Amino acid sequence: MFLLCVCVCTDGNECTKASAQSCGECIQAGEKCGWCTDEGFLKEGEQKSTRCDEIEALIKKGCTKASIEDPRGTVTVNKNQSLTDRTKDGVKLKPDQITQIQPQKLSLDLRSVHSPKFILTFKRAEDYPIDLYYLMDLSYSMKDDLENVKNLGTDLMSEMQKITSDFRIGFGSFVEKTVMPYISTTPAKLLNPCTSDQNCTSPFSYKNVLSLTSDGTQFNNLVSKQQISGNLDSPEGGFDAIMQVAVCANQIGWRNVTRLLVFSTDAGFHFAGDGKLGGIVLPNDGKCHLQDNMYTMSHYYDYPSIAHLVQKLSENNIQTIFAVTKEFQPVYQELKNLIPKSAVGTLSSDSGNVIKLIIDAYNSLSSEIILENSRLPEGVSISYISHCKNGVSGTGENGRKCSNISIGDQVTFEVAVTAKGCPSKGKSETIKIKPLGFTEEVEIVLNFICECECHKEGIPNSPACHFGNGTLECGACRCNEGRIGRVCECSKDEVRTEDLDANCRMDNGTDICSNNGDCVCGTCECKKRDNPEERYSGKFCECDNFSCDRSNNKLCGGHGRCECRKCICDANYTGSACDCSLDTSTCLASNKQICNGRGTCECGVCKCTDSKFQGPTCEICPTCPGVCTEHKDCVQCRAFGTGDKKDTCEKECSYFNLITKKKKEELPEPNDQPYINHCKERDANDCWFFFTYATRNDSTVEVHVAEELECPSGPDIIPIVAGVVAGIVLIGLALLLIWKLLMIIHDRREFAKFEKEKMNAKWDAGENPIYKSAVTTVVNPKYEGK
């Protein structure tokens, strides 16, 4: 089974959206849809389509499993022969006795959207027969290739014997259509299209030289007699030849075995539409037109298209090997991608490697298994999951095939067929699945489930359907033409009359069906909500199951169900929104009393009656003394005869039993008694005393006291005084050292400053500006020094 994940969103599901009026319509709406046949299932105001919903939803609404129609798709194996090898019990089987795929015939009962699965197993049989037809281009450029092909028969036969003991070989040749402009139509060129010094045969489109035979010598003899021909343009008419080889099974001699077609050329090809150059516009009819082993309609029909060739090669289980020269290998590689189960090999310039090319291409083709199905009816789809060698699996397009399959290897395919709705109006359909290149196929008969089983038990013109105005089937009335209503009580003409509308108003109000439905034949049919979990009900659609009070954003607090806008609470819950719990376990205090005996439990929460107490169980009292502090004085007076109550001890402190212990380690542990408090209190002498306070189950109080006190020892004066004096001395020394250090630093800075200023001093050696000399010297301007 497929794992189908469905997201149920608040905007409805496919079952309720379908508004199915019958069981047949319901099961076609979706895989999870079921129909409730219980006649009393519908509530007042609910539409007939309410019977159609998901299975879980129907059960939740009160429909029993026995009353739910939910047919499932099934797979029935009609023919299941075991996989075989070529040899069985020492006897070599005929080709039609070999089984390579299992099972061979199945019947599928398909329900809408439901996808039943079945397993196909394939195993390559050993020594499986092979038919190989060699189709060769005999245009002039292939002259040297023909010489090497003349001995191909016996050589190839010898090599293929290593693969199979049952091998047959045939030969055909082609050139081009025998019309202009593909060939020259002058009389001389029709006789010899080559130059005068070359002896060539007349041009032809396709010739079946040798039908398939197991005689390799005959192949050599006939091929050696072949002559090269010629044409004008570069592309050849090979597609005409391939079409005739594929469809002329009787003339070629094809058996229901592995069929190989080797197409050898050193040029390109013409295809559909190129015939217009020669005035040929009629599309290729895909039929055999061989007379005396010659194709006679090349001048009448256009070249076939690639898609047409793919169809015919697939129909006739022919695997194609394109043996082409290196120059045209990219072209034929693209062609190979369009033709399933085909291969391309690089042919040497003289075709000397043709045998190795054929062997390699055959091994490549036979090691790949590709499943193909015939045309599917509208609304039907198919999917595959492959389980190949070494644990390799594939889905999608890769789910159709397995690679690297050797002889004897076994692979499996999971196949799922899905129908949407009710294809072919419920009539059976037949499809076929086969491995490409093999004649064996699996036949699958598809039966579509368009109606429920209860449909067969329907009562036509049932009195339950308003005096026979409908057929009672699957718990509901299927109305006759022109009738409407839950029990077909009205004709379509009466649907909107005022008199009938008055019956749909509650309390003579103005709203028809409370604005939540439609008045059909004087009866309210409530509207559907987008959320399939929500619905209107009631005679006037006045009720619903989604307008009740909410708590914590949950309808009826999540502790009840909503009926006619009121919450019906579960056990232990009450309140308008079912938010009040009647369970008192949440109110129990640590002393097992409800709310510590100081409050009441309301809706699972304590309401404290004593204002001093608070908390979820009324056990917290911020202003109350603690147990230890409260009983400290009584314990002190009874155990040690001291404390504030030593004078009134017998009167006030006789409410507990006192038990003394030597040390505090001997006091009871917390687990020894259910409600025990460990206390540590200080007396007037600053000594600590230890005791435990416990309440037994019989309400008696028991106090255990340790006689040994913990008193603080007095301080040692000498170390304290010595420490203080030592501290003062050390602090004084530290201060002196700091002062001395600061002074040294200051002196050094001042001395450095003095030295710097001394070095920078400059003494002026010039004359005193105040000094005036007593001697004045005057120079006679007339004196010339004589």
PDB file of N, CA and C in Angstrom, residues 215-282:
ATOM      1  N   ASP A 215      21.304 -19.454 -41.322  1.00  0.00           N
ATOM      2  CA  ASP A 215      22.395 -19.858 -42.212  1.00  0.00           C
ATOM      3  C   ASP A 215      23.298 -18.656 -42.470  1.00  0.00           C
ATOM      4  N   GLY A 216      24.435 -18.606 -41.804  1.00  0.00           N
ATOM      5  CA  GLY A 216      25.358 -17.502 -41.979  1.00  0.00           C
ATOM      6  C   GLY A 216      26.009 -17.493 -43.342  1.00  0.00           C
ATOM      7  N   THR A 217      26.209 -18.661 -43.930  1.00  0.00           N
ATOM      8  CA  THR A 217      26.824 -18.737 -45.258  1.00  0.00           C
ATOM      9  C   THR A 217      25.921 -18.114 -46.309  1.00  0.00           C
ATOM     10  N   GLN A 218      24.613 -18.368 -46.193  1.00  0.00           N
ATOM     11  CA  GLN A 218      23.661 -17.771 -47.121  1.00  0.00           C
ATOM     12  C   GLN A 218      23.701 -16.244 -47.004  1.00  0.00           C
ATOM     13  N   PHE A 219      23.867 -15.748 -45.792  1.00  0.00           N
ATOM     14  CA  PHE A 219      23.995 -14.301 -45.585  1.00  0.00           C
ATOM     15  C   PHE A 219      25.196 -13.768 -46.359  1.00  0.00           C
ATOM     16  N   ASN A 220      26.331 -14.447 -46.227  1.00  0.00           N
ATOM     17  CA  ASN A 220      27.550 -13.996 -46.916  1.00  0.00           C
ATOM     18  C   ASN A 220      27.365 -14.010 -48.437  1.00  0.00           C
ATOM     19  N   ASN A 221      26.735 -15.073 -48.950  1.00  0.00           N
ATOM     20  CA  ASN A 221      26.577 -15.203 -50.407  1.00  0.00           C
ATOM     21  C   ASN A 221      25.696 -14.093 -50.967  1.00  0.00           C
ATOM     22  N   LEU A 222      24.578 -13.840 -50.292  1.00  0.00           N
ATOM     23  CA  LEU A 222      23.659 -12.821 -50.805  1.00  0.00           C
ATOM     24  C   LEU A 222      24.236 -11.410 -50.658  1.00  0.00           C
ATOM     25  N   VAL A 223      24.859 -11.138 -49.543  1.00  0.00           N
ATOM     26  CA  VAL A 223      25.414  -9.809 -49.328  1.00  0.00           C
ATOM     27  C   VAL A 223      26.554  -9.529 -50.298  1.00  0.00           C
ATOM     28  N   SER A 224      27.336 -10.569 -50.618  1.00  0.00           N
ATOM     29  CA  SER A 224      28.470 -10.371 -51.527  1.00  0.00           C
ATOM     30  C   SER A 224      28.014 -10.004 -52.939  1.00  0.00           C
ATOM     31  N   LYS A 225      26.744 -10.270 -53.265  1.00  0.00           N
ATOM     32  CA  LYS A 225      26.219  -9.948 -54.582  1.00  0.00           C
ATOM     33  C   LYS A 225      25.645  -8.532 -54.646  1.00  0.00           C
ATOM     34  N   GLN A 226      25.601  -7.856 -53.489  1.00  0.00           N
ATOM     35  CA  GLN A 226      25.000  -6.522 -53.461  1.00  0.00           C
ATOM     36  C   GLN A 226      25.934  -5.495 -54.094  1.00  0.00           C
ATOM     37  N   GLN A 227      25.307  -4.485 -54.730  1.00  0.00           N
ATOM     38  CA  GLN A 227      26.057  -3.424 -55.368  1.00  0.00           C
ATOM     39  C   GLN A 227      25.691  -2.072 -54.764  1.00  0.00           C
ATOM     40  N   ILE A 228      26.660  -1.200 -54.782  1.00  0.00           N
ATOM     41  CA  ILE A 228      26.452   0.155 -54.281  1.00  0.00           C
ATOM     42  C   ILE A 228      25.566   0.922 -55.266  1.00  0.00           C
ATOM     43  N   SER A 229      24.750   1.836 -54.725  1.00  0.00           N
ATOM     44  CA  SER A 229      23.949   2.716 -55.555  1.00  0.00           C
ATOM     45  C   SER A 229      24.343   4.159 -55.216  1.00  0.00           C
ATOM     46  N   GLY A 230      23.523   5.122 -55.579  1.00  0.00           N
ATOM     47  CA  GLY A 230      23.870   6.508 -55.300  1.00  0.00           C
ATOM     48  C   GLY A 230      22.651   7.407 -55.277  1.00  0.00           C
ATOM     49  N   ASN A 231      22.833   8.596 -54.705  1.00  0.00           N
ATOM     50  CA  ASN A 231      21.767   9.593 -54.659  1.00  0.00           C
ATOM     51  C   ASN A 231      22.410  10.968 -54.683  1.00  0.00           C
ATOM     52  N   LEU A 232      21.580  12.022 -54.694  1.00  0.00           N
ATOM     53  CA  LEU A 232      22.101  13.372 -54.860  1.00  0.00           C
ATOM     54  C   LEU A 232      22.384  14.078 -53.534  1.00  0.00           C
ATOM     55  N   ASP A 233      21.420  14.043 -52.579  1.00  0.00           N
ATOM     56  CA  ASP A 233      21.605  14.797 -51.348  1.00  0.00           C
ATOM     57  C   ASP A 233      22.320  13.960 -50.290  1.00  0.00           C
ATOM     58  N   SER A 234      22.755  14.646 -49.239  1.00  0.00           N
ATOM     59  CA  SER A 234      23.528  13.968 -48.188  1.00  0.00           C
ATOM     60  C   SER A 234      22.670  13.079 -47.286  1.00  0.00           C
ATOM     61  N   PRO A 235      21.540  13.577 -46.727  1.00  0.00           N
ATOM     62  CA  PRO A 235      20.725  12.693 -45.876  1.00  0.00           C
ATOM     63  C   PRO A 235      20.155  11.530 -46.680  1.00  0.00           C
ATOM     64  N   GLU A 236      19.929  10.417 -45.997  1.00  0.00           N
ATOM     65  CA  GLU A 236      19.415   9.223 -46.653  1.00  0.00           C
ATOM     66  C   GLU A 236      17.982   8.939 -46.210  1.00  0.00           C
ATOM     67  N   GLY A 237      17.348   8.013 -46.895  1.00  0.00           N
ATOM     68  CA  GLY A 237      15.962   7.661 -46.592  1.00  0.00           C
ATOM     69  C   GLY A 237      15.853   6.479 -45.656  1.00  0.00           C
ATOM     70  N   GLY A 238      16.681   6.440 -44.637  1.00  0.00           N
ATOM     71  CA  GLY A 238      16.710   5.303 -43.725  1.00  0.00           C
ATOM     72  C   GLY A 238      15.442   5.109 -42.927  1.00  0.00           C
ATOM     73  N   PHE A 239      14.723   6.206 -42.637  1.00  0.00           N
ATOM     74  CA  PHE A 239      13.509   6.073 -41.832  1.00  0.00           C
ATOM     75  C   PHE A 239      12.439   5.258 -42.563  1.00  0.00           C
ATOM     76  N   ASP A 240      12.343   5.402 -43.910  1.00  0.00           N
ATOM     77  CA  ASP A 240      11.415   4.557 -44.682  1.00  0.00           C
ATOM     78  C   ASP A 240      11.755   3.087 -44.486  1.00  0.00           C
ATOM     79  N   ALA A 241      13.058   2.786 -44.518  1.00  0.00           N
ATOM     80  CA  ALA A 241      13.487   1.394 -44.381  1.00  0.00           C
ATOM     81  C   ALA A 241      13.201   0.861 -42.983  1.00  0.00           C
ATOM     82  N   ILE A 242      13.482   1.665 -41.941  1.00  0.00           N
ATOM     83  CA  ILE A 242      13.227   1.213 -40.561  1.00  0.00           C
ATOM     84  C   ILE A 242      11.742   0.922 -40.364  1.00  0.00           C
ATOM     85  N   MET A 243      10.874   1.787 -40.913  1.00  0.00           N
ATOM     86  CA  MET A 243       9.437   1.576 -40.774  1.00  0.00           C
ATOM     87  C   MET A 243       9.015   0.254 -41.400  1.00  0.00           C
ATOM     88  N   GLN A 244       9.510  -0.053 -42.596  1.00  0.00           N
ATOM     89  CA  GLN A 244       9.127  -1.299 -43.258  1.00  0.00           C
ATOM     90  C   GLN A 244       9.680  -2.513 -42.526  1.00  0.00           C
ATOM     91  N   VAL A 245      10.876  -2.419 -42.006  1.00  0.00           N
ATOM     92  CA  VAL A 245      11.447  -3.531 -41.235  1.00  0.00           C
ATOM     93  C   VAL A 245      10.611  -3.789 -39.986  1.00  0.00           C
ATOM     94  N   ALA A 246      10.097  -2.716 -39.372  1.00  0.00           N
ATOM     95  CA  ALA A 246       9.338  -2.872 -38.124  1.00  0.00           C
ATOM     96  C   ALA A 246       7.962  -3.475 -38.367  1.00  0.00           C
ATOM     97  N   VAL A 247       7.274  -3.055 -39.458  1.00  0.00           N
ATOM     98  CA  VAL A 247       5.876  -3.453 -39.632  1.00  0.00           C
ATOM     99  C   VAL A 247       5.709  -4.679 -40.537  1.00  0.00           C
ATOM    100  N   CYS A 248       6.711  -5.045 -41.307  1.00  0.00           N
ATOM    101  CA  CYS A 248       6.593  -6.209 -42.202  1.00  0.00           C
ATOM    102  C   CYS A 248       7.148  -7.447 -41.510  1.00  0.00           C
ATOM    103  N   ALA A 249       6.470  -7.863 -40.428  1.00  0.00           N
ATOM    104  CA  ALA A 249       6.986  -8.965 -39.618  1.00  0.00           C
ATOM    105  C   ALA A 249       7.041 -10.261 -40.414  1.00  0.00           C
ATOM    106  N   ASN A 250       6.036 -10.524 -41.231  1.00  0.00           N
ATOM    107  CA  ASN A 250       6.000 -11.792 -41.975  1.00  0.00           C
ATOM    108  C   ASN A 250       7.123 -11.854 -43.009  1.00  0.00           C
ATOM    109  N   GLN A 251       7.331 -10.775 -43.775  1.00  0.00           N
ATOM    110  CA  GLN A 251       8.361 -10.775 -44.805  1.00  0.00           C
ATOM    111  C   GLN A 251       9.764 -10.818 -44.189  1.00  0.00           C
ATOM    112  N   ILE A 252       9.955 -10.095 -43.086  1.00  0.00           N
ATOM    113  CA  ILE A 252      11.273 -10.092 -42.436  1.00  0.00           C
ATOM    114  C   ILE A 252      11.502 -11.419 -41.725  1.00  0.00           C
ATOM    115  N   GLY A 253      10.432 -12.014 -41.204  1.00  0.00           N
ATOM    116  CA  GLY A 253      10.556 -13.291 -40.495  1.00  0.00           C
ATOM    117  C   GLY A 253      10.790 -13.154 -39.003  1.00  0.00           C
ATOM    118  N   TRP A 254      10.322 -12.032 -38.429  1.00  0.00           N
ATOM    119  CA  TRP A 254      10.520 -11.852 -36.981  1.00  0.00           C
ATOM    120  C   TRP A 254       9.814 -12.944 -36.178  1.00  0.00           C
ATOM    121  N   ARG A 255      10.472 -13.448 -35.151  1.00  0.00           N
ATOM    122  CA  ARG A 255       9.859 -14.349 -34.174  1.00  0.00           C
ATOM    123  C   ARG A 255       9.578 -13.563 -32.887  1.00  0.00           C
ATOM    124  N   ASN A 256       8.813 -14.173 -31.985  1.00  0.00           N
ATOM    125  CA  ASN A 256       8.541 -13.545 -30.690  1.00  0.00           C
ATOM    126  C   ASN A 256       9.714 -13.785 -29.745  1.00  0.00           C
ATOM    127  N   VAL A 257      10.879 -13.249 -30.119  1.00  0.00           N
ATOM    128  CA  VAL A 257      12.107 -13.384 -29.335  1.00  0.00           C
ATOM    129  C   VAL A 257      12.753 -12.001 -29.282  1.00  0.00           C
ATOM    130  N   THR A 258      13.982 -11.929 -28.799  1.00  0.00           N
ATOM    131  CA  THR A 258      14.713 -10.656 -28.804  1.00  0.00           C
ATOM    132  C   THR A 258      14.959 -10.217 -30.241  1.00  0.00           C
ATOM    133  N   ARG A 259      14.485  -9.026 -30.602  1.00  0.00           N
ATOM    134  CA  ARG A 259      14.606  -8.516 -31.962  1.00  0.00           C
ATOM    135  C   ARG A 259      15.584  -7.340 -31.982  1.00  0.00           C
ATOM    136  N   LEU A 260      16.648  -7.484 -32.750  1.00  0.00           N
ATOM    137  CA  LEU A 260      17.656  -6.435 -32.879  1.00  0.00           C
ATOM    138  C   LEU A 260      17.679  -5.925 -34.311  1.00  0.00           C
ATOM    139  N   LEU A 261      17.707  -4.604 -34.462  1.00  0.00           N
ATOM    140  CA  LEU A 261      17.833  -3.972 -35.769  1.00  0.00           C
ATOM    141  C   LEU A 261      19.117  -3.142 -35.759  1.00  0.00           C
ATOM    142  N   VAL A 262      20.086  -3.536 -36.601  1.00  0.00           N
ATOM    143  CA  VAL A 262      21.338  -2.793 -36.722  1.00  0.00           C
ATOM    144  C   VAL A 262      21.208  -1.859 -37.927  1.00  0.00           C
ATOM    145  N   PHE A 263      21.272  -0.569 -37.674  1.00  0.00           N
ATOM    146  CA  PHE A 263      21.116   0.452 -38.710  1.00  0.00           C
ATOM    147  C   PHE A 263      22.503   1.050 -38.967  1.00  0.00           C
ATOM    148  N   SER A 264      23.065   0.775 -40.148  1.00  0.00           N
ATOM    149  CA  SER A 264      24.443   1.183 -40.451  1.00  0.00           C
ATOM    150  C   SER A 264      24.450   2.248 -41.542  1.00  0.00           C
ATOM    151  N   THR A 265      25.061   3.405 -41.256  1.00  0.00           N
ATOM    152  CA  THR A 265      25.117   4.492 -42.224  1.00  0.00           C
ATOM    153  C   THR A 265      26.258   5.442 -41.875  1.00  0.00           C
ATOM    154  N   ASP A 266      26.605   6.272 -42.863  1.00  0.00           N
ATOM    155  CA  ASP A 266      27.612   7.310 -42.622  1.00  0.00           C
ATOM    156  C   ASP A 266      27.048   8.690 -42.936  1.00  0.00           C
ATOM    157  N   ALA A 267      25.701   8.803 -42.879  1.00  0.00           N
ATOM    158  CA  ALA A 267      25.047  10.068 -43.223  1.00  0.00           C
ATOM    159  C   ALA A 267      23.872  10.317 -42.284  1.00  0.00           C
ATOM    160  N   GLY A 268      23.249  11.475 -42.474  1.00  0.00           N
ATOM    161  CA  GLY A 268      22.084  11.816 -41.679  1.00  0.00           C
ATOM    162  C   GLY A 268      20.825  11.167 -42.229  1.00  0.00           C
ATOM    163  N   PHE A 269      19.651  11.713 -41.884  1.00  0.00           N
ATOM    164  CA  PHE A 269      18.396  11.087 -42.264  1.00  0.00           C
ATOM    165  C   PHE A 269      17.352  12.141 -42.599  1.00  0.00           C
ATOM    166  N   HIS A 270      16.436  11.766 -43.475  1.00  0.00           N
ATOM    167  CA  HIS A 270      15.244  12.564 -43.730  1.00  0.00           C
ATOM    168  C   HIS A 270      14.143  12.124 -42.767  1.00  0.00           C
ATOM    169  N   PHE A 271      13.249  13.057 -42.404  1.00  0.00           N
ATOM    170  CA  PHE A 271      12.111  12.698 -41.558  1.00  0.00           C
ATOM    171  C   PHE A 271      10.877  13.439 -42.049  1.00  0.00           C
ATOM    172  N   ALA A 272       9.766  13.237 -41.342  1.00  0.00           N
ATOM    173  CA  ALA A 272       8.461  13.734 -41.787  1.00  0.00           C
ATOM    174  C   ALA A 272       8.524  15.213 -42.155  1.00  0.00           C
ATOM    175  N   GLY A 273       7.991  15.536 -43.317  1.00  0.00           N
ATOM    176  CA  GLY A 273       7.995  16.903 -43.817  1.00  0.00           C
ATOM    177  C   GLY A 273       8.994  17.115 -44.923  1.00  0.00           C
ATOM    178  N   ASP A 274      10.094  16.332 -44.938  1.00  0.00           N
ATOM    179  CA  ASP A 274      11.090  16.481 -45.998  1.00  0.00           C
ATOM    180  C   ASP A 274      10.551  16.004 -47.343  1.00  0.00           C
ATOM    181  N   GLY A 275       9.497  15.188 -47.339  1.00  0.00           N
ATOM    182  CA  GLY A 275       8.933  14.682 -48.588  1.00  0.00           C
ATOM    183  C   GLY A 275       8.341  15.776 -49.464  1.00  0.00           C
ATOM    184  N   LYS A 276       8.043  16.924 -48.857  1.00  0.00           N
ATOM    185  CA  LYS A 276       7.478  18.030 -49.646  1.00  0.00           C
ATOM    186  C   LYS A 276       8.436  18.483 -50.739  1.00  0.00           C
ATOM    187  N   LEU A 277       9.747  18.277 -50.531  1.00  0.00           N
ATOM    188  CA  LEU A 277      10.721  18.652 -51.559  1.00  0.00           C
ATOM    189  C   LEU A 277      10.478  17.885 -52.847  1.00  0.00           C
ATOM    190  N   GLY A 278       9.958  16.676 -52.716  1.00  0.00           N
ATOM    191  CA  GLY A 278       9.673  15.857 -53.898  1.00  0.00           C
ATOM    192  C   GLY A 278       8.207  15.825 -54.245  1.00  0.00           C
ATOM    193  N   GLY A 279       7.418  16.736 -53.623  1.00  0.00           N
ATOM    194  CA  GLY A 279       5.985  16.779 -53.912  1.00  0.00           C
ATOM    195  C   GLY A 279       5.199  15.695 -53.201  1.00  0.00           C
ATOM    196  N   ILE A 280       5.774  15.101 -52.153  1.00  0.00           N
ATOM    197  CA  ILE A 280       5.094  14.037 -51.397  1.00  0.00           C
ATOM    198  C   ILE A 280       4.582  14.642 -50.097  1.00  0.00           C
ATOM    199  N   VAL A 281       3.275  14.704 -49.941  1.00  0.00           N
ATOM    200  CA  VAL A 281       2.682  15.345 -48.763  1.00  0.00           C
ATOM    201  C   VAL A 281       1.828  14.381 -47.941  1.00  0.00           C
ATOM    202  N   LEU A 282       1.552  13.208 -48.432  1.00  0.00           N
ATOM    203  CA  LEU A 282       0.699  12.271 -47.703  1.00  0.00           C
ATOM    204  C   LEU A 282       1.499  11.646 -46.554  1.00  0.00           C
TER     205      LEU A 282
END
